[in-house]
mmCIF file of C-alpha atoms and ligand atoms in Angstrom:
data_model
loop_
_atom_site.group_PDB
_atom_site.id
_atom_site.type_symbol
_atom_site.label_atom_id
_atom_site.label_comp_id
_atom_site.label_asym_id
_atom_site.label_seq_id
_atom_site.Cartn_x
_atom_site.Cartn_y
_atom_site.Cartn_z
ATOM 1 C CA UNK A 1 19.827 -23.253 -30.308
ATOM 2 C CA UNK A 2 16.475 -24.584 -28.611
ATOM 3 C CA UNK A 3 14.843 -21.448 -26.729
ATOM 4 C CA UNK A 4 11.037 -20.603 -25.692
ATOM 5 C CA UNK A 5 10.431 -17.311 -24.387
ATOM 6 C CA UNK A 6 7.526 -16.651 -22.710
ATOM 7 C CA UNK A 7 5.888 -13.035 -21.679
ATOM 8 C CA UNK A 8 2.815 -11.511 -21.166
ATOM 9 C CA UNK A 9 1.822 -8.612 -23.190
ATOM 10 C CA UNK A 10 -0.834 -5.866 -24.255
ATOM 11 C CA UNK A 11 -2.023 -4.930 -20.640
ATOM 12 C CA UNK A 12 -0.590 -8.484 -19.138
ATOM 13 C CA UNK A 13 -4.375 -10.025 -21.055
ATOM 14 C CA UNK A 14 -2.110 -11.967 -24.057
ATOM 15 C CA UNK A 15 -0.136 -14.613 -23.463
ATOM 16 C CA UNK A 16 2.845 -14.331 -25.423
ATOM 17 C CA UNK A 17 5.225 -17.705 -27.157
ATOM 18 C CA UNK A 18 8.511 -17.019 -29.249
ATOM 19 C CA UNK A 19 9.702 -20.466 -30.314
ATOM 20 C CA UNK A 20 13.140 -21.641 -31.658
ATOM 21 C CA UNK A 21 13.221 -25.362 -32.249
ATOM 22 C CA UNK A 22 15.637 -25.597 -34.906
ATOM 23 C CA UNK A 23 18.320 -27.702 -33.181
ATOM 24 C CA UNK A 24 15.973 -30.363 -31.619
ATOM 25 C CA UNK A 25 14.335 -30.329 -34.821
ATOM 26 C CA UNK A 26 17.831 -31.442 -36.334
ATOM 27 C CA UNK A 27 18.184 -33.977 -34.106
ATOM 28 C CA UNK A 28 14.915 -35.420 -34.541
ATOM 29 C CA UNK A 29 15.513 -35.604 -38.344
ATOM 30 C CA UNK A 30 18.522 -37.116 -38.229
ATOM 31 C CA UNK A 31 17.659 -39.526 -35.782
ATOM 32 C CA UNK A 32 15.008 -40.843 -38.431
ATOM 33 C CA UNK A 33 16.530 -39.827 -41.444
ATOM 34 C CA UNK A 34 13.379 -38.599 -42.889
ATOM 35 C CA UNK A 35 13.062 -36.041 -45.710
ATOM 36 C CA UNK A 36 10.891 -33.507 -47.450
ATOM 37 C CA UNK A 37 6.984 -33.053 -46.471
ATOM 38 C CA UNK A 38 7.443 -35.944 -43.939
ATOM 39 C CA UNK A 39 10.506 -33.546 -42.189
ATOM 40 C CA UNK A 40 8.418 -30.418 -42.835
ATOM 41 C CA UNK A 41 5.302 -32.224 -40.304
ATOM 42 C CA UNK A 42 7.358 -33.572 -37.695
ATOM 43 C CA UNK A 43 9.171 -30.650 -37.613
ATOM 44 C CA UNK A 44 5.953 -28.301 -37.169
ATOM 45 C CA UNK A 45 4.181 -30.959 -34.854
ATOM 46 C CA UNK A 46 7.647 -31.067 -32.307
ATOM 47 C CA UNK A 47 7.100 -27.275 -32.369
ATOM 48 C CA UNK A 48 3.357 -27.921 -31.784
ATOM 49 C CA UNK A 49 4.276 -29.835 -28.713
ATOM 50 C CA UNK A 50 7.225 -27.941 -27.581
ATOM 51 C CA UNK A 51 4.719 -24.954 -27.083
ATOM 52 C CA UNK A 52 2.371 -26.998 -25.126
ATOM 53 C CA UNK A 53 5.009 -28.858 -22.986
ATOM 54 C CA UNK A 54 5.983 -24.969 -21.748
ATOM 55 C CA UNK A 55 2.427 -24.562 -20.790
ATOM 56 C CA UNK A 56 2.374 -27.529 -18.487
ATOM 57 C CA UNK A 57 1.867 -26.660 -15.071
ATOM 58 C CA UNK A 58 2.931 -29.420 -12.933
ATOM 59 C CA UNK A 59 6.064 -31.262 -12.411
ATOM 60 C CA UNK A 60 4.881 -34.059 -13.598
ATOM 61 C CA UNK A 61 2.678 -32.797 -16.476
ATOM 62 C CA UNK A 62 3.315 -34.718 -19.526
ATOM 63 C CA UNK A 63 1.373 -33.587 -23.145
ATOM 64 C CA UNK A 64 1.539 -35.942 -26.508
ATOM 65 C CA UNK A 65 -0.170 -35.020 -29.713
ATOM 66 C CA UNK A 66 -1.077 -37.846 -32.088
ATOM 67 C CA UNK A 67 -2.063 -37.616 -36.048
ATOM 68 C CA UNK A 68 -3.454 -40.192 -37.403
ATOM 69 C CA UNK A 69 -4.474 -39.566 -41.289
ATOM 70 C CA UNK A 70 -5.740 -42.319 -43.535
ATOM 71 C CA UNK A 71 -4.455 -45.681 -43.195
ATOM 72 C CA UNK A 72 -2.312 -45.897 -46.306
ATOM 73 C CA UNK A 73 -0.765 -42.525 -44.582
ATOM 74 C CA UNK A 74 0.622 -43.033 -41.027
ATOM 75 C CA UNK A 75 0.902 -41.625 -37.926
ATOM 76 C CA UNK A 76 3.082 -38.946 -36.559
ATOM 77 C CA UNK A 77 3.656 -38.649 -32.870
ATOM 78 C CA UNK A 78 5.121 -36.141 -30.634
ATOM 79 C CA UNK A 79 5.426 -35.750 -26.743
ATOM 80 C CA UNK A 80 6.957 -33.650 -24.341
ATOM 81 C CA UNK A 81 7.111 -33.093 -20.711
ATOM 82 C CA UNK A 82 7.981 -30.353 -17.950
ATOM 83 C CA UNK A 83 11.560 -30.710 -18.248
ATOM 84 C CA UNK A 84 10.793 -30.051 -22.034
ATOM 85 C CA UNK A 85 12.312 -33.228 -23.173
ATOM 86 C CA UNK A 86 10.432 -33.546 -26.645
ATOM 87 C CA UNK A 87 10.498 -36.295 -28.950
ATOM 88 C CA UNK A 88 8.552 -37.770 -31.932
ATOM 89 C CA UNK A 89 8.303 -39.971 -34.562
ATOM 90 C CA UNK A 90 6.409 -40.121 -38.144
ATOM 91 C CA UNK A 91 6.287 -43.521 -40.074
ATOM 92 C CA UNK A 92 4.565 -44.190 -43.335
ATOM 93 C CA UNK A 93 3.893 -41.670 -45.897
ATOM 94 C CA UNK A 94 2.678 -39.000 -44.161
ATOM 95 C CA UNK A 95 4.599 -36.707 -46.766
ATOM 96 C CA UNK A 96 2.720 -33.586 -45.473
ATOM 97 C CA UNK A 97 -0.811 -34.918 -46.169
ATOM 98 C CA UNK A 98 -2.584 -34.080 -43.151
ATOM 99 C CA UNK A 99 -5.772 -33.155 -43.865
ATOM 100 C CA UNK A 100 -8.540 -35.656 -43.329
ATOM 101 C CA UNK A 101 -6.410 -37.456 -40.460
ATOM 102 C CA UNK A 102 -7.657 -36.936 -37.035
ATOM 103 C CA UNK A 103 -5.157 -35.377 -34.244
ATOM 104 C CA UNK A 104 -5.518 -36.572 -30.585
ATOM 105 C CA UNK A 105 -3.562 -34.399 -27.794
ATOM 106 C CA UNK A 106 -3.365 -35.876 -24.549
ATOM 107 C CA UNK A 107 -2.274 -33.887 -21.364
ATOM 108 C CA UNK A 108 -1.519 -35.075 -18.126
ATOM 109 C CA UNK A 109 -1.630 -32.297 -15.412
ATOM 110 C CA UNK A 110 -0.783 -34.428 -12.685
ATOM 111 C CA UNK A 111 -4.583 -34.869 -11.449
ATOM 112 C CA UNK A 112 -6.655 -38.337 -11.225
ATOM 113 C CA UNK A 113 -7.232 -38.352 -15.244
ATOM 114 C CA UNK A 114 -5.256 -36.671 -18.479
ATOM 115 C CA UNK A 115 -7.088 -33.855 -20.353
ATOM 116 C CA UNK A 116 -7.844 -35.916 -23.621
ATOM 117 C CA UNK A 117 -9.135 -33.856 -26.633
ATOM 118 C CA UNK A 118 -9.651 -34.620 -30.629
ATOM 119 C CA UNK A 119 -10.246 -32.589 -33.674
ATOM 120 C CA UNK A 120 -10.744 -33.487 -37.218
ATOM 121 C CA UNK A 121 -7.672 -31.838 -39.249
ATOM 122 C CA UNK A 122 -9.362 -29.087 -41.665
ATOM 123 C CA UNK A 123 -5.922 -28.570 -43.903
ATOM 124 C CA UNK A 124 -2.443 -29.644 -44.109
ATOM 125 C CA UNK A 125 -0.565 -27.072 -42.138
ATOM 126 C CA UNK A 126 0.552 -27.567 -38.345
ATOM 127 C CA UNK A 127 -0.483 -23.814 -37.509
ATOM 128 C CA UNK A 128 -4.104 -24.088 -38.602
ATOM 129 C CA UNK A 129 -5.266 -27.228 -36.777
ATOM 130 C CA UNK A 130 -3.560 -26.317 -33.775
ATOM 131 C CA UNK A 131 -5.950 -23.400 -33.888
ATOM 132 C CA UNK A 132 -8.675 -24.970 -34.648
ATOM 133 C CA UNK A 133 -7.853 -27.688 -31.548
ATOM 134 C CA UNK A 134 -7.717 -25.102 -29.073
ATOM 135 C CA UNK A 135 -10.870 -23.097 -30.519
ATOM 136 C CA UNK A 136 -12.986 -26.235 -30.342
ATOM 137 C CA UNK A 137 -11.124 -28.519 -27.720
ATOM 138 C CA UNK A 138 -9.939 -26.238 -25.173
ATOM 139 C CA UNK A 139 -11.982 -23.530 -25.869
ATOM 140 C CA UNK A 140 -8.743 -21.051 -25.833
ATOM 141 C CA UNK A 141 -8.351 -18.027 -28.492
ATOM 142 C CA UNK A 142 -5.126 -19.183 -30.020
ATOM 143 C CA UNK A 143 -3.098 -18.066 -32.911
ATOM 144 C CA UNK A 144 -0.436 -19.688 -34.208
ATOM 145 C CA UNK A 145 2.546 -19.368 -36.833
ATOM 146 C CA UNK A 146 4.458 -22.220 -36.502
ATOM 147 C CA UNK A 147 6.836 -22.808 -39.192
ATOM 148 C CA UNK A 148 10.075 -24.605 -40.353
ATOM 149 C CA UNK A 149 12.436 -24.316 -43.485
ATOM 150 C CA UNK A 150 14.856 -27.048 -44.703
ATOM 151 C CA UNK A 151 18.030 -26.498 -47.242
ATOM 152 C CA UNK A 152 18.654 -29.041 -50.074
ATOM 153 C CA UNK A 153 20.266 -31.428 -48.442
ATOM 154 C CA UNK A 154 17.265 -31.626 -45.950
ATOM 155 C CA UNK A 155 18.741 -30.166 -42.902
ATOM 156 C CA UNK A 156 16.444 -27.864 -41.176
ATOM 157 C CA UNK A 157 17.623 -24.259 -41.380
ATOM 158 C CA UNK A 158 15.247 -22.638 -38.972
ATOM 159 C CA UNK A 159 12.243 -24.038 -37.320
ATOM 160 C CA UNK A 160 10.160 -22.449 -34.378
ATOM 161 C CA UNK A 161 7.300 -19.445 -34.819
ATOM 162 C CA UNK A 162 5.313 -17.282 -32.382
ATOM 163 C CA UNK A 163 1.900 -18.344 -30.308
ATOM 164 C CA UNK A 164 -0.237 -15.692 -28.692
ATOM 165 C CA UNK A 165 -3.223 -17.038 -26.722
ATOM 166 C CA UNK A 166 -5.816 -14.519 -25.143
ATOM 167 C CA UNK A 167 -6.589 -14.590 -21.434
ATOM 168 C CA UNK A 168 -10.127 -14.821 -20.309
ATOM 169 C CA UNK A 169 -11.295 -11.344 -20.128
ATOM 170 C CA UNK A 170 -9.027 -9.315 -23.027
ATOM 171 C CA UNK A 171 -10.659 -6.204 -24.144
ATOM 172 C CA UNK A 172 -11.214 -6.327 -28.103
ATOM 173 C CA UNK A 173 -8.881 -3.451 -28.195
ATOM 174 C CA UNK A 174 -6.015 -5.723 -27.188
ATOM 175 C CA UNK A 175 -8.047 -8.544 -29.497
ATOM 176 C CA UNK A 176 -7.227 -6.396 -32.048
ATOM 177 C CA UNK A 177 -3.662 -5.731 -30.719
ATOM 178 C CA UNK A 178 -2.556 -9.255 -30.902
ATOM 179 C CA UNK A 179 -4.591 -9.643 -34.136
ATOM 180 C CA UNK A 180 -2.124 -7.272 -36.148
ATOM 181 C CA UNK A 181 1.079 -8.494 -34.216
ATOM 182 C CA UNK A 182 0.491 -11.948 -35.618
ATOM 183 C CA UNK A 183 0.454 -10.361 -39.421
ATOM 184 C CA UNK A 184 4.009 -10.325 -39.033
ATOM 185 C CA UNK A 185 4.527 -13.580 -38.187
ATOM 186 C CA UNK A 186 2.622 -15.063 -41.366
ATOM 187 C CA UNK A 187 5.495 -15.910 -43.035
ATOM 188 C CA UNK A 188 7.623 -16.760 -39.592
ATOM 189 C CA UNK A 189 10.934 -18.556 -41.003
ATOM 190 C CA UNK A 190 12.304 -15.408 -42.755
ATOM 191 C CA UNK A 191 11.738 -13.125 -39.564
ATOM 192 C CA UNK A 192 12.872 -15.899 -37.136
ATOM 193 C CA UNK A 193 16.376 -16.310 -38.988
ATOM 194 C CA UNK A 194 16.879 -12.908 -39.367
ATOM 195 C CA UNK A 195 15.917 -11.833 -35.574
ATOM 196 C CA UNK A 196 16.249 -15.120 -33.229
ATOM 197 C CA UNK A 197 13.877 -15.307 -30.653
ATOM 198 C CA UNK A 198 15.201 -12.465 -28.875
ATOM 199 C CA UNK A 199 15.196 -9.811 -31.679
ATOM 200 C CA UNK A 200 11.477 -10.970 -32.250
ATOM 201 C CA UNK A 201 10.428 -10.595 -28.898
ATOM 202 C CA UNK A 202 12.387 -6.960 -28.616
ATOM 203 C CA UNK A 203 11.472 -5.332 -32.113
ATOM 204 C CA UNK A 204 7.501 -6.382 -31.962
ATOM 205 C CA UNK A 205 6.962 -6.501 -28.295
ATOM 206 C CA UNK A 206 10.050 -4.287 -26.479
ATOM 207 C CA UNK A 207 7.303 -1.593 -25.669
ATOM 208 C CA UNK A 208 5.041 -3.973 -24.270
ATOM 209 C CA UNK A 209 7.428 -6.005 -21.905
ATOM 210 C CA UNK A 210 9.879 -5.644 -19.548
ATOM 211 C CA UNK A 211 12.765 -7.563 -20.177
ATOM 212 C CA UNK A 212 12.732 -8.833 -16.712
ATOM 213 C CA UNK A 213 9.084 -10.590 -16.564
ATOM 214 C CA UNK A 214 10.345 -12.560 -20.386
ATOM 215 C CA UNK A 215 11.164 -16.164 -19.111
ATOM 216 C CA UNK A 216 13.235 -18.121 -21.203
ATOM 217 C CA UNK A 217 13.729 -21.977 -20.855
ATOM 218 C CA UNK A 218 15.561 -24.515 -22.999
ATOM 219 C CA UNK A 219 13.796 -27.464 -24.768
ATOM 220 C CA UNK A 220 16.332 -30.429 -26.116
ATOM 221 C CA UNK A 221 15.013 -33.403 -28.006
ATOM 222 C CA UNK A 222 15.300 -36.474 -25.594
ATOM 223 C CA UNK A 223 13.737 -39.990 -25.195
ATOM 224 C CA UNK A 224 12.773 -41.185 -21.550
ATOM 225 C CA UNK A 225 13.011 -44.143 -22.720
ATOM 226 C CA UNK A 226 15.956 -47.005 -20.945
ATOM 227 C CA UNK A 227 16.752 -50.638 -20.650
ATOM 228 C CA UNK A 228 15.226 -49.969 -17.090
ATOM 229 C CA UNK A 229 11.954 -48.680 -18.028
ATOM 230 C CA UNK A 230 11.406 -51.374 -20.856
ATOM 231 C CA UNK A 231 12.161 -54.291 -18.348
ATOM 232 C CA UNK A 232 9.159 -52.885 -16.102
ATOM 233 C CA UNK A 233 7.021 -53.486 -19.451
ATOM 234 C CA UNK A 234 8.766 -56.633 -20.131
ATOM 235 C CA UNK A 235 8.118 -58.011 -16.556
ATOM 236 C CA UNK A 236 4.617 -57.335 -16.776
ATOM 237 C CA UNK A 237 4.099 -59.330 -20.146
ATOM 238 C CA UNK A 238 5.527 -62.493 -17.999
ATOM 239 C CA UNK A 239 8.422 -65.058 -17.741
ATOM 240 C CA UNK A 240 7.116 -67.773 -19.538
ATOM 241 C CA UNK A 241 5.635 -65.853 -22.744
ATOM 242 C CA UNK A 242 8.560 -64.290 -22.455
ATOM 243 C CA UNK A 243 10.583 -67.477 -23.262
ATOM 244 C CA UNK A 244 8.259 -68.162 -25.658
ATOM 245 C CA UNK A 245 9.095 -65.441 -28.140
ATOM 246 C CA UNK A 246 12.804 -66.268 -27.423
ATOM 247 C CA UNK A 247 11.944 -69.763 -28.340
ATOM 248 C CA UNK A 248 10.433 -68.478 -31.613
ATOM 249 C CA UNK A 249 12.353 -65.535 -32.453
ATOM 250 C CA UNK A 250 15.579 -65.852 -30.748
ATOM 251 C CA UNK A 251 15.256 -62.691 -28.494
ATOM 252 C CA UNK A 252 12.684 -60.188 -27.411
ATOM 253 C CA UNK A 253 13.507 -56.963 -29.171
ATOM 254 C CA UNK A 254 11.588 -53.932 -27.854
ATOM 255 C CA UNK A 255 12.071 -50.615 -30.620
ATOM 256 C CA UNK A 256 11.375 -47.091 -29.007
ATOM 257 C CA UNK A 257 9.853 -45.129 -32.204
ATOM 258 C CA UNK A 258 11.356 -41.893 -30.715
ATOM 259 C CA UNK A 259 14.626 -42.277 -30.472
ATOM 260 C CA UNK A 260 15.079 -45.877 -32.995
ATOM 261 C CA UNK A 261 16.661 -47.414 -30.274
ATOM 262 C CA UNK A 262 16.255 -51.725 -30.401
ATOM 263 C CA UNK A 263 16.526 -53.217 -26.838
ATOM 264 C CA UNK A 264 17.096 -57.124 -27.037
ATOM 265 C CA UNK A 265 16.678 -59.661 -24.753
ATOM 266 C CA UNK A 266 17.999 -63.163 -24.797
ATOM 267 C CA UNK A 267 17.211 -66.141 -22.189
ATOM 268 C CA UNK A 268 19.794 -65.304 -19.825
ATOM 269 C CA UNK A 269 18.270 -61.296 -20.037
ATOM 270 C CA UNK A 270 15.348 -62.654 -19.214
ATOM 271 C CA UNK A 271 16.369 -65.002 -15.848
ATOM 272 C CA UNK A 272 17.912 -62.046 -14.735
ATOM 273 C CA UNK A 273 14.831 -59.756 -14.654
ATOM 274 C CA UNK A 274 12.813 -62.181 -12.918
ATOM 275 C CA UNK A 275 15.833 -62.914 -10.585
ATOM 276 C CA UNK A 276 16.279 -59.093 -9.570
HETATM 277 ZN ZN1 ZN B 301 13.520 -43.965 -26.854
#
């Protein structure tokens, strides 16, 4: 099951994240059938952007994170949105290899311009540059242990972890709170199997939190993309270069990375957009 739960805790100054992602992270690597350190990244980095896709504010907010190592390596991509529809994609080798690459998040609030921000990736692991973005990008206290664990036949067994971010103004004694909570979450996939979400969020926080202010919501893995929304694009690009590539290639195919879905187009496709 796909479940954030989100509290506040230690004098309401902590912002508190328990994360289960396992499912959509199951869907995502079946959908592109990758394996190993390649499953192990998108797995952390749909995590990455399931927790900031709960953070968005408006109902239109929108948030994608981008990692783009060395060019022999790839690119992973994920994105999410209010509804928490998340999706991604990772092509090329990016078998884990991380560091050195540069990560991009951009976040749409809803306002005139998206909150763009970069950071240079110091290691490999999802959890520590996703610190280090909102240290030096968004100038938030974060701490993350996001994690994920896969069987030997590659499907993922539990993926997810805990985020605690500090509000402006926490006292160092609550600093030092969240500080020691987080030890338990260094090695997150053994304690997230065992407890769920909800057994983390009662055995390390019940005396902090009332069970009534924990909000729980329910992230799936799903592509916005449709045969709708691609003719838009399609009808912008214009009839007669349109033709063209039919001439050449014998259709227009349009690929969605995040769901591996082709959309083709032949002549008659194309009469009828221009028609409608
Ligand atoms: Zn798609």
């Amino acid at each position: 099951m796909n479940e954030i739960l989100k509290t506040l805790v230690y004098d309401r100054q902590v912002s508190l994240t328990i994360l289960n992602t396992t499912q959509l992270v199951n869907d995502a690597i079946k959908i592109h059938n990758v394996k190993g350190g390649a499953a192990k990244t998108l797995a952390d980095m749909l995590t990455a952007a399931t927790y900031m896709s709960g953070c968005l504010k408006s109902d239109v907010g929108a948030v994608s994170l981008t990692v783009k190592a060395d060019k022999e390596v790839g690119t992973v991509s994920v994105s999410g949105d209010k509804n928490l529809h998340i999706r991604g994609y990772i092509d090329g080798n990016l078998n884990g290899k991380l560091k050195g690459g540069y990560m991009t998040v951009v976040r749409d609030d809803g306002f005139f311009r998206p909150f763009v921000g970069t950071c240079e990736l110091v290691c490999d692991d999802v959890s520590e540059n996703l610190m280090q973005y909102f240290h030096l990008s968004e100038q938030i206290p974060t701490a993350v242990a996001i994690s994920s664990q896969f069987d030997e036949d590659g499907n993922c067994v539990v993926a997810g972890g805990v985020v605690m971010q500090l509000l402006p103004g926490t006292s160092q004694a609550n600093m030092d709170k969240a500080e020691n909570a987080m030890q338990n979450f260094v090695n997150v996939c053994p304690v997230l199997m065992e407890l769920g979400a909800n057994g983390i969020m009662q055995k390390f926080f019940g005396e902090e939190t009332e069970q009534k202010f924990v909000y729980s919501y329910f992230p799936e893995y799903k592509c916005n993309c449709s045969r709708k929304k691609i003719s838009k694009v399609l009808i912008s690009v214009g009839k007669s270069e349109l033709l063209d590539i039919v001439k050449e290639q014998g259709k227009v195919s349009v690929h969605c990375h995040y769901c591996n879905t082709d959309y083709d187009f032949d002549d008659k496709d194309i009469e009828e957009l221009f028609n409608e």
